[in-house]
Amino acid sequence: MRALPYLVFLGLGTAGLGGWYKFQHLKPKTLQEYLEWQGFKLLSHSEENHWKAVLEENKDLLSKLGISTSHSGEVKSWCERNLNSESYEELVDVAPLLCVDNIRTVKGRIIQIAGDTSKLIQTGGQEANQYKVAYVFRKHIDGFHALIGYSPEVDEGKEIEDLDKAHQAFKTWCNDSLDKPINEALAQNVMALCTPKGFSTIEELIKRNGETLLTETSQSTALKEKYEKIKELDSWKNENQNSKSNEEDLKSWCDENKAKNFYDENVFSEVYPKFRFRCLKLEE
């Protein structure tokens, strides 16, 4: 009677060995077959942006393997050399990170799409100002404040502009988003919102838009007509106590304010609307 448990165990062991034999028989022959069996898409040699993303996301691993991260040539060679390997047990954790379309972060996805992140606002001397300008021109986008996690203070229905706080929240969101797990919508939002506007002053924006300033020599008649329209407005008189009472006042005001930067407080919200009304030639 004591032999029965042994016989039962032996029977199970035999079944187990049979299962192992079947697994070994069905086991993919090469690393490439294994990766495809796992559902991965192998990277082609020409998918350069994908290889760049691999380099960005796996710097530490590549360093341990002695593979250069300065260009994609070495990691491509590593994959090509190992994909036909039949002894690939030690490679099954590494190859899915290096040889297939398996990007894991938002930053990696952006590199896949654009080749790098150079179009985003970069760390450096103008970083804060670029974030401030980008913020004032994008803050009216529906859902923008909720997206970046910033709630500006409001007084009588009007935002109290605090560009120092606003740009810090914006910057934090942009930078933190890059390290988040891959998400197509988030990647697209970062590419759309975390880029510099390409200008900082009112004049630079006017030139970029191809608009005409009334201060140009050819617009002297239009400048005079505009002055006649605004000279009795309280908003004009309150700002021009020492007026010469002619269009030269308006020209001086436009010349002074066109050089103002959007990253300074209230330039976007207060100065710019007045500038457009007073200093630009209206298209008929």
mmCIF file of C-alpha atoms in Angstrom:
data_model
loop_
_atom_site.group_PDB
_atom_site.id
_atom_site.type_symbol
_atom_site.label_atom_id
_atom_site.label_comp_id
_atom_site.label_asym_id
_atom_site.label_seq_id
_atom_site.Cartn_x
_atom_site.Cartn_y
_atom_site.Cartn_z
ATOM 1 C CA MET A 1 0.000 0.000 0.000
ATOM 2 C CA ARG A 2 2.892 2.342 0.624
ATOM 3 C CA ALA A 3 3.997 2.009 -3.021
ATOM 4 C CA LEU A 4 0.791 3.577 -4.351
ATOM 5 C CA PRO A 5 1.677 7.217 -3.661
ATOM 6 C CA TYR A 6 5.016 6.673 -5.351
ATOM 7 C CA LEU A 7 3.362 5.185 -8.420
ATOM 8 C CA VAL A 8 0.919 8.110 -8.628
ATOM 9 C CA PHE A 9 3.789 10.591 -8.318
ATOM 10 C CA LEU A 10 5.765 8.712 -10.919
ATOM 11 C CA GLY A 11 2.830 8.844 -13.279
ATOM 12 C CA LEU A 12 2.497 12.591 -12.874
ATOM 13 C CA GLY A 13 6.188 12.982 -13.413
ATOM 14 C CA THR A 14 5.991 11.109 -16.660
ATOM 15 C CA ALA A 15 3.170 13.366 -17.848
ATOM 16 C CA GLY A 16 5.209 16.381 -16.861
ATOM 17 C CA LEU A 17 8.178 15.170 -18.853
ATOM 18 C CA GLY A 18 5.910 14.666 -21.810
ATOM 19 C CA GLY A 19 4.692 18.244 -21.541
ATOM 20 C CA TRP A 20 8.261 19.518 -21.322
ATOM 21 C CA TYR A 21 9.170 17.546 -24.430
ATOM 22 C CA LYS A 22 6.293 19.148 -26.317
ATOM 23 C CA PHE A 23 7.346 22.630 -25.153
ATOM 24 C CA GLN A 24 10.903 22.024 -26.272
ATOM 25 C CA HIS A 25 9.617 20.760 -29.589
ATOM 26 C CA LEU A 26 7.429 23.857 -30.123
ATOM 27 C CA LYS A 27 9.972 26.339 -28.794
ATOM 28 C CA PRO A 28 10.890 29.010 -31.390
ATOM 29 C CA LYS A 29 14.189 28.104 -32.984
ATOM 30 C CA THR A 30 15.795 31.562 -33.088
ATOM 31 C CA LEU A 31 15.587 34.821 -31.161
ATOM 32 C CA GLN A 32 13.775 36.424 -34.086
ATOM 33 C CA GLU A 33 11.157 33.685 -34.105
ATOM 34 C CA TYR A 34 10.788 34.049 -30.349
ATOM 35 C CA LEU A 35 10.200 37.807 -30.583
ATOM 36 C CA GLU A 36 7.654 37.374 -33.365
ATOM 37 C CA TRP A 37 6.000 34.580 -31.380
ATOM 38 C CA GLN A 38 5.678 37.036 -28.489
ATOM 39 C CA GLY A 39 3.879 39.460 -30.800
ATOM 40 C CA PHE A 40 6.666 42.005 -31.226
ATOM 41 C CA LYS A 41 7.301 43.898 -34.457
ATOM 42 C CA LEU A 42 10.971 43.880 -35.385
ATOM 43 C CA LEU A 43 12.483 47.245 -36.284
ATOM 44 C CA SER A 44 13.670 47.569 -39.848
ATOM 45 C CA HIS A 45 17.084 49.024 -40.599
ATOM 46 C CA SER A 46 15.515 52.145 -42.148
ATOM 47 C CA GLU A 47 13.271 53.114 -39.208
ATOM 48 C CA GLU A 48 15.834 55.600 -37.949
ATOM 49 C CA ASN A 49 13.551 57.563 -35.636
ATOM 50 C CA HIS A 50 12.531 54.339 -33.903
ATOM 51 C CA TRP A 51 16.185 53.470 -33.331
ATOM 52 C CA LYS A 52 16.777 56.947 -31.917
ATOM 53 C CA ALA A 53 13.969 56.334 -29.441
ATOM 54 C CA VAL A 54 15.567 53.014 -28.462
ATOM 55 C CA LEU A 55 18.852 54.823 -27.775
ATOM 56 C CA GLU A 56 17.111 57.452 -25.647
ATOM 57 C CA GLU A 57 15.133 55.032 -23.508
ATOM 58 C CA ASN A 58 17.863 52.457 -22.907
ATOM 59 C CA LYS A 59 21.029 54.448 -22.225
ATOM 60 C CA ASP A 60 21.967 52.542 -19.061
ATOM 61 C CA LEU A 61 21.373 49.132 -20.622
ATOM 62 C CA LEU A 62 23.320 50.027 -23.752
ATOM 63 C CA SER A 63 26.191 51.288 -21.624
ATOM 64 C CA LYS A 64 26.329 47.966 -19.740
ATOM 65 C CA LEU A 65 26.409 46.115 -23.056
ATOM 66 C CA GLY A 66 29.179 48.371 -24.357
ATOM 67 C CA ILE A 67 26.969 49.685 -27.158
ATOM 68 C CA SER A 68 27.400 53.306 -28.238
ATOM 69 C CA THR A 69 24.425 55.644 -27.810
ATOM 70 C CA SER A 70 25.836 58.353 -30.078
ATOM 71 C CA HIS A 71 24.384 56.720 -33.193
ATOM 72 C CA SER A 72 22.187 53.764 -34.065
ATOM 73 C CA GLY A 73 24.761 51.725 -35.963
ATOM 74 C CA GLU A 74 25.989 49.625 -33.047
ATOM 75 C CA VAL A 75 22.592 48.703 -31.634
ATOM 76 C CA LYS A 76 21.402 47.765 -35.132
ATOM 77 C CA SER A 77 24.441 45.512 -35.510
ATOM 78 C CA TRP A 78 23.810 43.952 -32.105
ATOM 79 C CA CYS A 79 20.258 43.065 -33.094
ATOM 80 C CA GLU A 80 21.238 41.752 -36.514
ATOM 81 C CA ARG A 81 23.974 39.640 -34.955
ATOM 82 C CA ASN A 82 21.731 38.075 -32.322
ATOM 83 C CA LEU A 83 18.388 37.659 -34.079
ATOM 84 C CA ASN A 84 19.489 34.378 -35.677
ATOM 85 C CA SER A 85 20.874 33.006 -32.424
ATOM 86 C CA GLU A 86 19.443 29.663 -31.332
ATOM 87 C CA SER A 87 20.884 30.009 -27.827
ATOM 88 C CA TYR A 88 18.912 33.068 -26.875
ATOM 89 C CA GLU A 89 17.729 32.376 -23.331
ATOM 90 C CA GLU A 90 19.934 35.151 -21.932
ATOM 91 C CA LEU A 91 18.670 37.609 -24.557
ATOM 92 C CA VAL A 92 14.907 37.372 -24.031
ATOM 93 C CA ASP A 93 14.873 40.274 -21.558
ATOM 94 C CA VAL A 94 17.188 42.525 -23.564
ATOM 95 C CA ALA A 95 16.064 42.067 -27.158
ATOM 96 C CA PRO A 96 12.478 43.321 -26.547
ATOM 97 C CA LEU A 97 13.991 46.603 -25.383
ATOM 98 C CA LEU A 98 16.443 47.063 -28.240
ATOM 99 C CA CYS A 99 15.265 45.328 -31.388
ATOM 100 C CA VAL A 100 11.504 45.792 -31.594
ATOM 101 C CA ASP A 101 8.863 48.505 -31.630
ATOM 102 C CA ASN A 102 8.391 48.625 -27.873
ATOM 103 C CA ILE A 103 8.741 52.281 -26.841
ATOM 104 C CA ARG A 104 7.651 52.873 -23.272
ATOM 105 C CA THR A 105 7.568 56.650 -22.665
ATOM 106 C CA VAL A 106 5.981 59.786 -24.093
ATOM 107 C CA LYS A 107 9.455 61.149 -24.841
ATOM 108 C CA GLY A 108 10.282 58.023 -26.793
ATOM 109 C CA ARG A 109 7.069 58.365 -28.796
ATOM 110 C CA ILE A 110 7.873 61.984 -29.649
ATOM 111 C CA ILE A 111 11.318 60.925 -30.864
ATOM 112 C CA GLN A 112 9.670 58.212 -32.970
ATOM 113 C CA ILE A 113 7.519 60.868 -34.614
ATOM 114 C CA ALA A 114 9.890 63.840 -34.871
ATOM 115 C CA GLY A 115 13.359 62.312 -34.618
ATOM 116 C CA ASP A 116 14.228 64.266 -31.474
ATOM 117 C CA THR A 117 12.782 66.742 -28.976
ATOM 118 C CA SER A 118 14.550 69.833 -30.318
ATOM 119 C CA LYS A 119 11.280 71.539 -31.271
ATOM 120 C CA LEU A 120 10.188 71.598 -27.635
ATOM 121 C CA ILE A 121 11.194 74.450 -25.323
ATOM 122 C CA GLN A 122 14.782 73.734 -24.344
ATOM 123 C CA THR A 123 16.603 74.220 -21.059
ATOM 124 C CA GLY A 124 18.679 77.390 -21.153
ATOM 125 C CA GLY A 125 18.788 81.133 -20.782
ATOM 126 C CA GLN A 126 15.489 81.907 -22.534
ATOM 127 C CA GLU A 127 13.569 78.927 -21.169
ATOM 128 C CA ALA A 128 11.458 80.847 -18.636
ATOM 129 C CA ASN A 129 10.575 83.601 -21.114
ATOM 130 C CA GLN A 130 9.626 81.089 -23.796
ATOM 131 C CA TYR A 131 7.301 79.300 -21.393
ATOM 132 C CA LYS A 132 5.705 82.616 -20.413
ATOM 133 C CA VAL A 133 5.064 83.615 -24.029
ATOM 134 C CA ALA A 134 3.734 80.150 -24.868
ATOM 135 C CA TYR A 135 1.472 80.308 -21.823
ATOM 136 C CA VAL A 136 -0.185 83.655 -22.588
ATOM 137 C CA PHE A 137 -1.004 82.583 -26.140
ATOM 138 C CA ARG A 138 -2.320 79.151 -25.131
ATOM 139 C CA LYS A 139 -4.089 79.824 -21.849
ATOM 140 C CA HIS A 140 -7.414 80.405 -23.621
ATOM 141 C CA ILE A 141 -7.430 76.905 -25.138
ATOM 142 C CA ASP A 142 -10.320 74.976 -23.640
ATOM 143 C CA GLY A 143 -9.036 72.642 -20.917
ATOM 144 C CA PHE A 144 -5.489 74.020 -20.970
ATOM 145 C CA HIS A 145 -5.339 75.044 -17.307
ATOM 146 C CA ALA A 146 -6.773 71.725 -16.155
ATOM 147 C CA LEU A 147 -4.286 69.881 -18.339
ATOM 148 C CA ILE A 148 -1.216 71.566 -16.842
ATOM 149 C CA GLY A 149 -2.646 71.574 -13.320
ATOM 150 C CA TYR A 150 -2.703 75.336 -12.831
ATOM 151 C CA SER A 151 -5.620 77.435 -11.595
ATOM 152 C CA PRO A 152 -4.998 81.195 -11.913
ATOM 153 C CA GLU A 153 -6.596 83.492 -9.404
ATOM 154 C CA VAL A 154 -9.600 85.380 -10.735
ATOM 155 C CA ASP A 155 -10.920 88.794 -9.714
ATOM 156 C CA GLU A 156 -14.357 89.870 -10.963
ATOM 157 C CA GLY A 157 -14.222 87.307 -13.740
ATOM 158 C CA LYS A 158 -10.765 88.361 -14.930
ATOM 159 C CA GLU A 159 -7.580 86.353 -14.524
ATOM 160 C CA ILE A 160 -4.972 87.870 -12.234
ATOM 161 C CA GLU A 161 -1.879 87.418 -14.335
ATOM 162 C CA ASP A 162 1.043 85.801 -12.513
ATOM 163 C CA LEU A 163 3.426 84.605 -15.185
ATOM 164 C CA ASP A 164 6.033 83.391 -12.702
ATOM 165 C CA LYS A 165 3.636 80.863 -11.176
ATOM 166 C CA ALA A 166 1.966 80.071 -14.481
ATOM 167 C CA HIS A 167 5.143 79.317 -16.393
ATOM 168 C CA GLN A 168 6.492 77.131 -13.582
ATOM 169 C CA ALA A 169 3.339 75.007 -13.634
ATOM 170 C CA PHE A 170 3.486 74.825 -17.433
ATOM 171 C CA LYS A 171 7.170 73.857 -17.414
ATOM 172 C CA THR A 172 6.626 71.170 -14.778
ATOM 173 C CA TRP A 173 3.797 69.629 -16.790
ATOM 174 C CA CYS A 174 5.846 69.588 -19.999
ATOM 175 C CA ASN A 175 8.902 68.019 -18.366
ATOM 176 C CA ASP A 176 6.998 65.489 -16.259
ATOM 177 C CA SER A 177 4.915 64.394 -19.236
ATOM 178 C CA LEU A 178 8.010 63.247 -21.127
ATOM 179 C CA ASP A 179 8.717 60.522 -18.569
ATOM 180 C CA LYS A 180 5.158 59.211 -18.370
ATOM 181 C CA PRO A 181 4.135 55.855 -19.898
ATOM 182 C CA ILE A 182 3.487 56.061 -23.611
ATOM 183 C CA ASN A 183 0.170 57.718 -24.410
ATOM 184 C CA GLU A 184 -0.568 58.966 -27.900
ATOM 185 C CA ALA A 185 -2.876 61.794 -26.825
ATOM 186 C CA LEU A 186 -0.380 63.048 -24.253
ATOM 187 C CA ALA A 187 2.472 62.907 -26.759
ATOM 188 C CA GLN A 188 0.455 64.957 -29.252
ATOM 189 C CA ASN A 189 -0.449 67.510 -26.557
ATOM 190 C CA VAL A 190 3.181 67.926 -25.530
ATOM 191 C CA MET A 191 4.248 68.450 -29.144
ATOM 192 C CA ALA A 192 1.487 71.015 -29.669
ATOM 193 C CA LEU A 193 1.790 72.961 -26.411
ATOM 194 C CA CYS A 194 5.387 72.719 -25.162
ATOM 195 C CA THR A 195 6.951 74.464 -28.155
ATOM 196 C CA PRO A 196 8.236 78.053 -28.305
ATOM 197 C CA LYS A 197 6.103 80.545 -30.207
ATOM 198 C CA GLY A 198 9.055 81.862 -32.182
ATOM 199 C CA PHE A 199 8.678 85.492 -31.137
ATOM 200 C CA SER A 200 8.766 87.518 -27.940
ATOM 201 C CA THR A 201 7.956 91.147 -28.808
ATOM 202 C CA ILE A 202 4.818 92.711 -30.249
ATOM 203 C CA GLU A 203 6.732 93.873 -33.307
ATOM 204 C CA GLU A 204 8.083 90.375 -33.993
ATOM 205 C CA LEU A 205 4.555 88.981 -33.972
ATOM 206 C CA ILE A 206 3.266 91.740 -36.266
ATOM 207 C CA LYS A 207 6.021 91.017 -38.789
ATOM 208 C CA ARG A 208 5.404 87.284 -38.515
ATOM 209 C CA ASN A 209 1.728 87.843 -39.337
ATOM 210 C CA GLY A 210 2.591 90.084 -42.275
ATOM 211 C CA GLU A 211 0.593 92.976 -40.847
ATOM 212 C CA THR A 212 1.246 96.663 -41.522
ATOM 213 C CA LEU A 213 2.120 99.247 -38.876
ATOM 214 C CA LEU A 214 0.628 102.728 -39.163
ATOM 215 C CA THR A 215 4.034 104.105 -38.179
ATOM 216 C CA GLU A 216 5.475 103.134 -41.562
ATOM 217 C CA THR A 217 6.230 106.114 -43.806
ATOM 218 C CA SER A 218 3.705 104.977 -46.404
ATOM 219 C CA GLN A 219 0.916 105.002 -43.795
ATOM 220 C CA SER A 220 1.156 108.635 -42.654
ATOM 221 C CA THR A 221 -2.389 109.468 -43.777
ATOM 222 C CA ALA A 222 -3.832 106.399 -42.054
ATOM 223 C CA LEU A 223 -1.882 107.267 -38.887
ATOM 224 C CA LYS A 224 -3.419 110.738 -38.813
ATOM 225 C CA GLU A 225 -6.915 109.343 -39.379
ATOM 226 C CA LYS A 226 -6.479 106.871 -36.544
ATOM 227 C CA TYR A 227 -5.305 109.604 -34.196
ATOM 228 C CA GLU A 228 -8.382 111.682 -34.977
ATOM 229 C CA LYS A 229 -10.574 108.711 -34.050
ATOM 230 C CA ILE A 230 -8.972 108.008 -30.684
ATOM 231 C CA LYS A 231 -7.785 111.396 -29.400
ATOM 232 C CA GLU A 232 -10.964 112.064 -27.397
ATOM 233 C CA LEU A 233 -11.245 108.583 -25.932
ATOM 234 C CA ASP A 234 -10.691 108.463 -22.176
ATOM 235 C CA SER A 235 -8.450 105.420 -22.545
ATOM 236 C CA TRP A 236 -6.148 107.488 -24.773
ATOM 237 C CA LYS A 237 -6.230 110.742 -22.837
ATOM 238 C CA ASN A 238 -5.516 109.021 -19.523
ATOM 239 C CA GLU A 239 -2.274 107.612 -20.931
ATOM 240 C CA ASN A 240 -1.152 110.780 -22.700
ATOM 241 C CA GLN A 241 -1.305 113.668 -20.254
ATOM 242 C CA ASN A 242 1.636 115.444 -21.934
ATOM 243 C CA SER A 243 0.167 115.259 -25.386
ATOM 244 C CA LYS A 244 1.383 117.212 -28.405
ATOM 245 C CA SER A 245 -2.183 116.937 -29.668
ATOM 246 C CA ASN A 246 -1.254 115.470 -33.030
ATOM 247 C CA GLU A 247 -0.530 112.139 -34.661
ATOM 248 C CA GLU A 248 3.079 112.235 -33.448
ATOM 249 C CA ASP A 249 1.723 111.252 -30.028
ATOM 250 C CA LEU A 250 0.268 108.099 -31.509
ATOM 251 C CA LYS A 251 3.438 107.349 -33.466
ATOM 252 C CA SER A 252 5.527 107.688 -30.304
ATOM 253 C CA TRP A 253 3.162 105.441 -28.367
ATOM 254 C CA CYS A 254 3.297 102.754 -31.063
ATOM 255 C CA ASP A 255 7.094 102.936 -31.375
ATOM 256 C CA GLU A 256 7.505 102.622 -27.624
ATOM 257 C CA ASN A 257 5.130 99.705 -27.159
ATOM 258 C CA LYS A 258 6.029 97.602 -30.180
ATOM 259 C CA ALA A 259 9.277 96.653 -28.460
ATOM 260 C CA LYS A 260 7.534 95.260 -25.380
ATOM 261 C CA ASN A 261 7.868 91.559 -24.641
ATOM 262 C CA PHE A 262 4.933 89.225 -24.148
ATOM 263 C CA TYR A 263 6.749 87.596 -21.229
ATOM 264 C CA ASP A 264 6.347 90.787 -19.187
ATOM 265 C CA GLU A 265 3.263 91.117 -16.995
ATOM 266 C CA ASN A 266 0.122 92.487 -18.693
ATOM 267 C CA VAL A 267 1.714 93.051 -22.111
ATOM 268 C CA PHE A 268 -0.451 90.355 -23.681
ATOM 269 C CA SER A 269 -3.627 91.117 -21.758
ATOM 270 C CA GLU A 270 -3.532 94.934 -21.706
ATOM 271 C CA VAL A 271 -0.931 96.471 -24.034
ATOM 272 C CA TYR A 272 -1.321 94.172 -27.040
ATOM 273 C CA PRO A 273 -5.094 94.674 -27.551
ATOM 274 C CA LYS A 274 -4.617 98.458 -27.469
ATOM 275 C CA PHE A 275 -1.658 98.195 -29.824
ATOM 276 C CA ARG A 276 -3.661 96.263 -32.391
ATOM 277 C CA PHE A 277 -6.458 98.834 -32.297
ATOM 278 C CA ARG A 278 -4.228 101.895 -32.374
ATOM 279 C CA CYS A 279 -1.202 100.944 -34.435
ATOM 280 C CA LEU A 280 -2.203 98.445 -37.121
ATOM 281 C CA LYS A 281 -3.625 99.074 -40.536
ATOM 282 C CA LEU A 282 -7.006 97.384 -40.696
ATOM 283 C CA GLU A 283 -7.616 95.157 -43.682
ATOM 284 C CA GLU A 284 -10.604 96.325 -45.696
#
